[in-house]
């Protein structure tokens, strides 16, 4: 199985894996049977495996150039990806339920917004940065479809989840949006916020940078393409 067939299958399975569990209450039944932790652990591993397959299959698809690759463009993802990976490690378990990776059963406290004050949608921002920066040096059709689709989905998800928050919070929505941001560095300059969050932020940033370095060094082995200019 090669070429467009493998790519279409991998991309189709990845998309279906994100929509099928929501049909007919399937996800809730699986969570009830296996438990929330087991379900999301298995689902997370499966999603990552399918994502890697989609990326590898895009590299094996027939090359149809839409714009040429210029060597310097490879530096764009290299410079931006540390931030994207840090956003991932900061976003997992975010104490607000209206975003990807947030704690579903947590009640948001406007007096203590935590990392949501910097970004209430860090995982969506990370996905947008990853896909957008990889779109530039990958101008063939298969990769444009791949990264362009993820970029559009990530950017569209932010207002969609914000709308869900407004519906779910009702009168409390105003305080929620006042104390959070799509992305803001202002909390990093405020002493009270730093006293409450600097320790946890430092741990998550350190883990993110270590993970980014591992991803950078394994990129050629896993994806089959060096991330550095030739």
XYZ file of N, CA and C in Angstrom:
690
model
N 0.847 -1.191 0.000
C 0.000 0.000 0.000
C 0.885 1.244 0.000
N 0.852 1.978 -1.077
C 1.732 3.129 -1.217
C 0.955 4.309 -1.789
N 1.667 5.440 -1.887
C 1.135 6.590 -2.587
C -0.081 7.201 -1.917
N -0.995 7.686 -2.766
C -2.169 8.392 -2.263
C -3.097 7.480 -1.478
N -3.114 6.182 -1.768
C -3.999 5.256 -1.058
C -3.656 5.204 0.418
N -2.370 5.016 0.729
C -1.956 4.979 2.134
C -2.239 6.311 2.811
N -1.935 7.412 2.129
C -2.127 8.740 2.714
C -3.606 8.986 3.012
N -4.475 8.659 2.063
C -5.909 8.857 2.265
C -6.428 7.995 3.406
N -5.945 6.753 3.495
C -6.373 5.860 4.571
C -5.922 6.384 5.927
N -4.644 6.786 6.017
C -4.120 7.290 7.286
C -4.852 8.553 7.718
N -5.049 9.476 6.790
C -5.723 10.729 7.118
C -7.188 10.476 7.483
N -7.839 9.566 6.743
C -9.228 9.249 7.028
C -9.407 8.616 8.401
N -8.528 7.681 8.761
C -8.619 7.038 10.075
C -8.352 8.033 11.195
N -7.415 8.956 10.958
C -7.128 9.965 11.973
C -8.352 10.843 12.220
N -8.993 11.287 11.138
C -10.188 12.125 11.283
C -11.316 11.347 11.952
N -11.524 10.101 11.512
C -12.599 9.297 12.089
C -12.371 9.029 13.569
N -11.116 8.870 13.981
C -10.818 8.585 15.389
C -11.230 9.732 16.297
N -11.379 10.937 15.721
C -11.767 12.093 16.521
C -13.270 12.360 16.472
N -13.991 11.714 15.536
C -15.426 11.974 15.416
C -16.278 10.781 15.837
N -15.827 9.567 15.524
C -16.623 8.381 15.829
C -16.925 8.250 17.323
N -15.940 8.476 18.227
C -16.270 8.321 19.661
C -17.370 9.253 20.154
N -17.642 10.332 19.432
C -18.676 11.278 19.854
C -20.070 10.889 19.377
N -20.148 9.855 18.531
C -21.435 9.458 17.968
C -22.178 8.525 18.925
N -23.417 8.841 19.161
C -24.267 7.940 19.936
C -23.808 7.682 21.355
N -23.033 8.589 21.922
C -22.577 8.396 23.300
C -21.550 7.302 23.449
N -20.833 6.944 22.355
C -19.852 5.860 22.415
C -18.746 6.173 23.415
N -18.240 7.409 23.386
C -17.138 7.755 24.290
C -17.555 7.588 25.749
N -18.756 8.057 26.104
C -19.218 7.957 27.489
C -19.354 6.496 27.919
N -19.829 5.641 26.993
C -19.957 4.221 27.341
C -18.598 3.578 27.549
N -17.622 3.941 26.699
C -16.276 3.395 26.853
C -15.628 3.878 28.148
N -15.846 5.156 28.480
C -15.311 5.689 29.738
C -15.948 4.974 30.923
N -17.263 4.718 30.828
C -17.949 4.012 31.898
C -17.452 2.591 32.076
N -17.027 1.966 30.970
C -16.542 0.588 31.040
C -15.093 0.510 31.503
N -14.228 1.330 30.889
C -12.788 1.225 31.159
C -12.287 2.216 32.200
N -13.043 3.297 32.426
C -12.560 4.341 33.315
C -11.965 5.484 32.505
N -12.086 6.693 33.032
C -11.622 7.883 32.311
C -10.128 7.836 32.030
N -9.334 7.458 33.032
C -7.885 7.470 32.858
C -7.444 6.477 31.799
N -7.978 5.265 31.847
C -7.597 4.238 30.866
C -8.040 4.660 29.472
N -9.277 5.158 29.380
C -9.782 5.544 28.062
C -8.908 6.608 27.422
N -8.637 7.681 28.157
C -7.883 8.778 27.560
C -6.413 8.410 27.343
N -5.868 7.508 28.144
C -4.498 7.045 27.914
C -4.408 6.267 26.607
N -5.346 5.335 26.419
C -5.366 4.539 25.188
C -5.665 5.425 23.984
N -6.636 6.320 24.155
C -7.006 7.209 23.057
C -5.852 8.133 22.683
N -5.117 8.629 23.683
C -3.971 9.503 23.412
C -2.882 8.790 22.641
N -2.554 7.556 23.062
C -1.524 6.778 22.367
C -1.951 6.491 20.928
N -3.221 6.124 20.752
C -3.734 5.840 19.406
C -3.680 7.089 18.534
N -4.050 8.239 19.083
C -4.044 9.479 18.306
C -2.635 9.843 17.870
N -1.670 9.709 18.775
C -0.278 10.017 18.432
C 0.228 9.068 17.353
N -0.100 7.765 17.497
C 0.341 6.786 16.497
C -0.266 7.091 15.129
N -1.541 7.450 15.094
C -2.182 7.784 13.822
C -1.604 9.062 13.234
N -1.293 10.036 14.095
C -0.696 11.277 13.602
C 0.664 11.014 12.974
N 1.483 10.191 13.632
C 2.792 9.841 13.066
C 2.614 9.131 11.733
N 1.636 8.233 11.651
C 1.385 7.525 10.390
C 0.973 8.498 9.294
N 0.103 9.460 9.623
C -0.323 10.445 8.626
C 0.881 11.227 8.103
N 1.766 11.642 9.001
C 2.934 12.426 8.596
C 3.861 11.590 7.719
N 4.098 10.350 8.126
C 4.967 9.465 7.336
C 4.330 9.176 5.983
N 3.012 8.926 5.971
C 2.321 8.634 4.709
C 2.347 9.838 3.779
N 2.290 11.056 4.339
C 2.379 12.257 3.503
C 3.732 12.323 2.809
N 4.771 11.893 3.508
C 6.105 11.877 2.901
C 6.248 10.838 1.810
N 5.421 9.793 1.852
C 5.493 8.731 0.839
C 4.526 8.961 -0.312
N 3.647 9.945 -0.186
C 2.697 10.236 -1.252
C 3.427 10.831 -2.461
N 2.843 10.732 -3.660
C 3.484 11.318 -4.849
C 3.756 12.806 -4.644
N 4.930 13.226 -5.094
C 5.343 14.615 -4.882
C 4.750 15.497 -5.973
N 3.867 16.409 -5.565
C 3.267 17.378 -6.478
C 3.593 18.759 -5.914
N 4.553 19.436 -6.531
C 5.044 20.701 -5.990
C 4.056 21.829 -6.216
N 3.764 22.574 -5.152
C 2.963 23.791 -5.251
C 3.835 25.026 -5.121
N 4.901 24.944 -4.331
C 5.939 25.972 -4.273
C 7.237 25.307 -3.862
N 8.364 25.855 -4.271
C 9.653 25.210 -4.005
C 10.078 25.359 -2.553
N 10.837 24.405 -2.068
C 11.380 24.503 -0.719
C 12.704 25.261 -0.756
N 12.775 26.330 0.007
C 13.999 27.111 0.141
C 14.653 26.705 1.454
N 15.958 26.409 1.469
C 16.595 25.873 2.688
C 16.333 26.686 3.953
N 16.314 28.023 3.870
C 16.158 28.817 5.087
C 14.801 28.612 5.752
N 13.807 28.164 4.978
C 12.476 28.007 5.561
C 12.442 26.901 6.625
N 13.419 25.995 6.609
C 13.453 24.949 7.634
C 13.762 25.524 9.016
N 14.346 26.718 9.045
C 14.639 27.326 10.336
C 13.378 27.840 11.014
N 12.331 28.086 10.235
C 11.093 28.629 10.832
C 10.521 27.665 11.871
N 10.244 26.390 11.538
C 9.772 25.478 12.588
C 10.803 25.244 13.685
N 12.091 25.242 13.339
C 13.115 25.034 14.369
C 13.081 26.123 15.428
N 12.785 27.347 15.022
C 12.760 28.462 15.965
C 11.455 28.535 16.746
N 10.362 28.085 16.145
C 9.046 28.236 16.769
C 8.636 27.012 17.584
N 9.119 25.829 17.216
C 8.660 24.611 17.868
C 8.968 24.538 19.362
N 10.067 25.121 19.870
C 10.229 25.108 21.339
C 9.034 25.722 22.050
N 8.522 26.843 21.541
C 7.346 27.470 22.130
C 6.130 26.568 21.997
N 5.966 25.945 20.842
C 4.807 25.078 20.628
C 4.804 23.908 21.605
N 5.956 23.280 21.809
C 6.013 22.129 22.713
C 5.811 22.571 24.156
N 6.352 23.721 24.533
C 6.119 24.252 25.881
C 4.630 24.527 26.091
N 3.956 25.037 25.080
C 2.513 25.247 25.185
C 1.782 23.925 25.425
N 2.263 22.848 24.812
C 1.655 21.537 25.028
C 1.810 21.118 26.484
N 3.025 21.200 27.008
C 3.235 20.757 28.389
C 2.523 21.669 29.390
N 2.341 22.926 29.041
C 1.596 23.835 29.919
C 0.094 23.637 29.798
N -0.360 23.105 28.692
C -1.793 22.977 28.456
C -2.407 21.691 28.945
N -1.602 20.637 29.122
C -2.149 19.355 29.577
C -2.611 19.487 31.032
N -3.868 19.206 31.269
C -4.411 19.315 32.610
C -4.719 20.729 33.045
N -4.875 21.637 32.099
C -5.201 23.026 32.427
C -6.507 23.066 33.236
N -6.521 23.806 34.350
C -7.710 23.786 35.217
C -8.861 24.627 34.695
N -9.249 24.360 33.475
C -10.466 24.937 32.900
C -10.963 23.970 31.834
N -12.248 23.638 31.865
C -12.742 22.537 31.044
C -13.067 22.887 29.605
N -12.957 24.162 29.231
C -13.432 24.582 27.909
C -12.286 24.702 26.916
N -11.457 23.676 26.852
C -10.379 23.649 25.880
C -9.854 22.237 25.733
N -9.099 22.006 24.703
C -8.463 20.712 24.494
C -7.420 20.475 25.580
N -7.490 19.331 26.235
C -6.526 18.988 27.269
C -6.860 19.511 28.645
N -7.931 20.322 28.765
C -8.316 20.858 30.064
C -8.990 19.812 30.930
N -8.986 20.041 32.223
C -9.636 19.136 33.159
C -11.147 19.290 33.033
N -11.798 18.225 32.603
C -13.219 18.296 32.301
C -14.083 18.578 33.531
N -13.671 18.093 34.686
C -14.508 18.228 35.870
C -14.080 19.377 36.776
N -13.154 20.195 36.312
C -12.673 21.289 37.147
C -13.592 22.502 37.025
N -13.707 23.242 38.101
C -14.471 24.484 38.106
C -13.476 25.640 38.057
N -13.589 26.478 37.056
C -12.641 27.579 36.891
C -12.840 28.616 37.988
N -11.727 29.015 38.612
C -11.747 30.025 39.667
C -11.146 31.308 39.105
N -11.947 32.359 38.851
C -11.403 33.595 38.286
C -10.327 34.236 39.151
N -10.384 33.993 40.457
C -9.382 34.570 41.353
C -8.035 33.877 41.221
N -8.045 32.652 40.723
C -6.805 31.889 40.551
C -6.822 31.220 39.173
N -6.625 31.991 38.113
C -6.729 31.441 36.759
C -5.570 30.528 36.368
N -4.455 30.609 37.093
C -3.308 29.775 36.778
C -2.760 30.039 35.391
N -2.336 28.983 34.724
C -1.724 29.133 33.398
C -2.729 29.584 32.340
N -4.032 29.461 32.641
C -5.039 29.941 31.691
C -4.970 31.450 31.519
N -4.354 32.152 32.484
C -4.184 33.598 32.330
C -3.244 33.911 31.176
N -2.287 33.036 30.917
C -1.365 33.197 29.786
C -2.035 32.726 28.505
N -2.684 31.578 28.567
C -3.433 31.082 27.407
C -4.503 30.114 27.879
N -5.740 30.347 27.459
C -6.810 29.407 27.784
C -6.922 28.299 26.747
N -6.142 28.401 25.660
C -6.165 27.368 24.618
C -4.736 27.014 24.176
N -3.859 26.624 25.098
C -2.456 26.394 24.708
C -2.269 25.255 23.713
N -3.065 24.184 23.820
C -2.876 23.071 22.894
C -3.312 23.437 21.479
N -4.374 24.216 21.359
C -4.782 24.651 20.025
C -3.745 25.603 19.424
N -3.178 26.482 20.247
C -2.113 27.361 19.757
C -0.901 26.553 19.340
N -0.560 25.527 20.113
C 0.582 24.675 19.766
C 0.342 23.978 18.428
N -0.882 23.483 18.232
C -1.207 22.819 16.968
C -1.125 23.798 15.805
N -1.591 25.026 16.014
C -1.524 26.035 14.954
C -0.078 26.403 14.633
N 0.762 26.539 15.662
C 2.176 26.861 15.434
C 2.886 25.715 14.725
N 2.620 24.494 15.155
C 3.251 23.332 14.521
C 2.865 23.239 13.047
N 1.581 23.305 12.767
C 1.123 23.141 11.385
C 1.500 24.341 10.525
N 1.356 25.546 11.067
C 1.663 26.740 10.274
C 3.123 26.855 9.918
N 4.004 26.567 10.879
C 5.435 26.688 10.594
C 5.942 25.555 9.709
N 5.294 24.395 9.766
C 5.703 23.289 8.890
C 5.121 23.431 7.489
N 4.101 24.263 7.352
C 3.509 24.477 6.027
C 4.487 25.205 5.107
N 5.228 26.157 5.663
C 6.126 26.979 4.848
C 7.191 26.165 4.112
N 7.933 25.286 4.783
C 8.972 24.547 4.048
C 8.467 23.298 3.333
N 7.176 23.008 3.407
C 6.632 21.799 2.777
C 5.557 22.196 1.776
N 6.001 22.567 0.585
C 5.093 23.096 -0.415
C 4.547 22.087 -1.395
N 4.626 20.786 -1.072
C 4.020 19.792 -1.958
C 2.588 19.542 -1.526
N 1.783 18.999 -2.436
C 0.346 18.912 -2.217
C -0.019 18.107 -0.975
N 0.629 16.962 -0.779
C 0.275 16.110 0.355
C 0.492 16.834 1.676
N 1.617 17.529 1.810
C 1.905 18.227 3.064
C 1.080 19.505 3.210
N 0.758 20.150 2.116
C -0.106 21.327 2.203
C -1.491 20.915 2.694
N -2.007 19.786 2.190
C -3.283 19.271 2.684
C -3.183 18.958 4.173
N -2.105 18.293 4.552
C -1.922 17.889 5.943
C -1.834 19.093 6.879
N -0.815 19.928 6.669
C -0.582 21.033 7.592
C -1.646 22.123 7.464
N -2.132 22.341 6.246
C -3.193 23.323 6.073
C -4.462 22.922 6.797
N -4.807 21.636 6.762
C -6.012 21.157 7.448
C -5.889 21.344 8.951
N -4.724 20.989 9.500
C -4.532 21.131 10.943
C -4.535 22.597 11.355
N -3.971 23.460 10.534
C -3.958 24.885 10.856
C -5.377 25.445 10.897
N -6.177 25.105 9.900
C -7.559 25.587 9.861
C -8.350 25.047 11.052
N -8.183 23.757 11.357
C -8.915 23.159 12.477
C -8.535 23.802 13.799
N -7.238 24.044 13.999
C -6.790 24.640 15.260
C -7.329 26.045 15.434
N -7.280 26.851 14.375
C -7.755 28.229 14.467
C -9.271 28.292 14.595
N -9.970 27.369 13.953
C -11.433 27.350 14.053
C -11.902 26.848 15.412
N -11.101 26.007 16.049
C -11.501 25.431 17.336
C -11.525 26.468 18.450
N -10.662 27.476 18.375
C -10.581 28.462 19.457
C -11.892 29.216 19.637
N -12.455 29.848 18.596
C -13.762 30.514 18.808
C -14.881 29.533 19.103
N -14.786 28.302 18.581
C -15.826 27.312 18.859
C -15.845 26.941 20.336
N -14.673 26.729 20.926
C -14.606 26.391 22.348
C -14.940 27.601 23.214
N -14.587 28.804 22.761
C -14.970 30.002 23.511
C -16.494 30.159 23.530
N -17.127 29.858 22.403
C -18.596 29.920 22.357
C -19.210 28.892 23.304
N -18.600 27.702 23.372
C -19.082 26.681 24.305
C -18.929 27.158 25.748
N -17.821 27.855 26.038
C -17.606 28.383 27.386
C -18.673 29.411 27.738
N -19.010 30.281 26.788
C -20.046 31.289 27.058
C -21.389 30.631 27.358
N -21.709 29.578 26.609
C -22.971 28.882 26.853
C -22.953 28.151 28.197
N -21.822 27.524 28.493
C -21.744 26.716 29.710
C -21.636 27.531 30.985
N -20.974 28.684 30.914
C -20.751 29.476 32.121
C -21.870 30.467 32.406
N -22.595 30.867 31.375
C -23.673 31.814 31.588
C -23.178 33.140 32.138
N -23.735 33.615 33.259
C -23.318 34.905 33.819
C -21.853 34.942 34.259
N -21.262 33.775 34.535
C -19.866 33.734 34.974
C -18.882 33.854 33.812
N -19.394 33.890 32.580
C -18.515 33.929 31.411
C -17.678 35.199 31.378
N -18.248 36.311 31.799
C -17.513 37.571 31.746
C -16.244 37.511 32.590
N -16.341 36.962 33.794
C -15.164 36.833 34.656
C -14.148 35.869 34.048
N -14.633 34.810 33.428
C -13.747 33.832 32.793
C -12.905 34.482 31.703
N -13.540 35.237 30.827
C -12.801 35.855 29.725
C -11.959 37.043 30.181
N -12.370 37.695 31.264
C -11.562 38.799 31.793
C -10.244 38.304 32.373
N -10.254 37.102 32.959
C -9.065 36.606 33.654
C -8.247 35.630 32.831
N -8.634 35.379 31.602
C -7.866 34.502 30.714
C -7.587 35.238 29.411
N -6.772 34.628 28.559
C -6.431 35.234 27.270
C -6.155 34.124 26.269
N -6.303 34.451 24.999
C -5.871 33.498 23.974
C -4.362 33.320 24.069
N -3.641 34.421 24.186
C -2.206 34.368 24.468
C -1.784 35.735 24.993
N -1.173 35.750 26.173
C -0.736 37.000 26.788
C 0.487 36.741 27.659
N 1.466 37.635 27.560
C 2.648 37.538 28.427
C 2.508 38.454 29.641
N 1.407 39.194 29.723
C 1.228 40.135 30.824
C 1.298 39.464 32.194
N 0.701 38.262 32.393
C 0.806 37.633 33.721
C 2.247 37.375 34.150
N 3.142 37.188 33.202
C 4.543 36.919 33.535
C 5.230 38.132 34.137
N 4.601 39.291 34.061
C 5.175 40.521 34.622
C 4.519 40.904 35.952
N 3.560 40.088 36.419
C 2.832 40.415 37.642
C 3.320 39.558 38.799
N 3.797 40.234 39.858
C 4.363 39.524 41.005
C 3.393 38.551 41.665
N 2.127 38.915 41.903
C 1.208 37.952 42.542
C 1.022 36.677 41.714
N 0.878 36.844 40.401
C 0.703 35.664 39.550
C 1.961 34.797 39.578
N 3.130 35.425 39.513
C 4.380 34.671 39.524
C 4.570 33.926 40.838
N 4.218 34.549 41.956
C 4.362 33.866 43.244
C 3.502 32.605 43.299
N 2.335 32.669 42.688
C 1.425 31.530 42.734
C 1.742 30.463 41.689
N 2.386 30.844 40.586
C 2.496 29.917 39.451
C 3.904 29.665 38.939
N 4.894 30.423 39.417
C 6.235 30.316 38.832
C 6.817 28.920 38.964
N 6.615 28.267 40.114
C 7.182 26.936 40.316
C 6.647 25.923 39.325
N 5.309 25.855 39.217
C 4.713 24.915 38.277
C 5.049 25.239 36.844
N 5.102 26.542 36.528
C 5.451 26.953 35.169
C 6.873 26.532 34.822
N 7.806 26.697 35.768
C 9.197 26.331 35.509
C 9.337 24.837 35.220
N 8.591 24.026 35.970
C 8.645 22.572 35.743
C 8.111 22.224 34.368
N 6.975 22.808 34.010
C 6.365 22.494 32.718
C 7.218 22.994 31.554
N 7.820 24.171 31.695
C 8.693 24.696 30.645
C 9.917 23.797 30.490
N 10.498 23.342 31.596
C 11.674 22.459 31.531
C 11.332 21.149 30.838
N 10.180 20.581 31.191
C 9.749 19.343 30.531
C 9.514 19.589 29.047
N 8.905 20.724 28.721
C 8.636 21.040 27.323
C 9.904 21.185 26.506
N 10.898 21.870 27.040
C 12.147 22.054 26.306
C 12.897 20.731 26.152
N 12.848 19.886 27.189
C 13.488 18.573 27.080
C 12.789 17.720 26.023
N 11.456 17.782 26.006
C 10.691 17.028 25.004
C 10.969 17.549 23.609
N 11.036 18.882 23.462
C 11.352 19.466 22.151
C 12.704 18.983 21.662
N 13.701 18.943 22.539
C 15.028 18.491 22.128
C 14.988 17.036 21.675
N 14.237 16.208 22.391
C 14.109 14.807 21.979
C 13.438 14.696 20.607
N 12.395 15.487 20.398
C 11.702 15.466 19.107
C 12.608 15.954 17.985
N 13.403 16.984 18.265
C 14.308 17.516 17.251
C 15.344 16.476 16.850
N 15.934 15.822 17.843
C 17.000 14.857 17.563
C 16.471 13.574 16.922
N 15.194 13.241 17.180
C 14.625 12.009 16.615
C 13.840 12.267 15.334
N 13.776 13.519 14.894
C 12.951 13.871 13.735
C 13.370 13.091 12.492
N 14.647 13.049 12.230
C 15.124 12.347 11.042
C 14.842 10.862 11.107
N 14.976 10.266 12.290
C 14.745 8.817 12.448
C 13.274 8.483 12.316
N 12.399 9.261 12.965
C 10.972 8.950 12.996
C 10.275 9.385 11.711
N 10.537 10.627 11.275
C 9.846 11.188 10.113
C 10.577 10.875 8.823
N 11.884 10.677 8.910
C 12.665 10.369 7.716
C 13.220 11.566 7.007
N 13.100 12.757 7.624
C 13.603 13.991 7.022
C 14.330 14.789 8.098
N 15.524 15.272 7.776
C 16.261 16.103 8.729
C 15.553 17.446 8.881
N 15.440 17.948 10.118
C 14.804 19.256 10.297
C 15.737 20.420 9.990
N 16.997 20.141 9.697
C 17.968 21.203 9.464
C 18.181 21.437 7.968
N 18.496 22.662 7.586
C 18.782 22.935 6.173
C 19.929 22.082 5.667
N 19.808 21.632 4.452
C 20.853 20.770 3.865
C 22.125 21.587 3.620
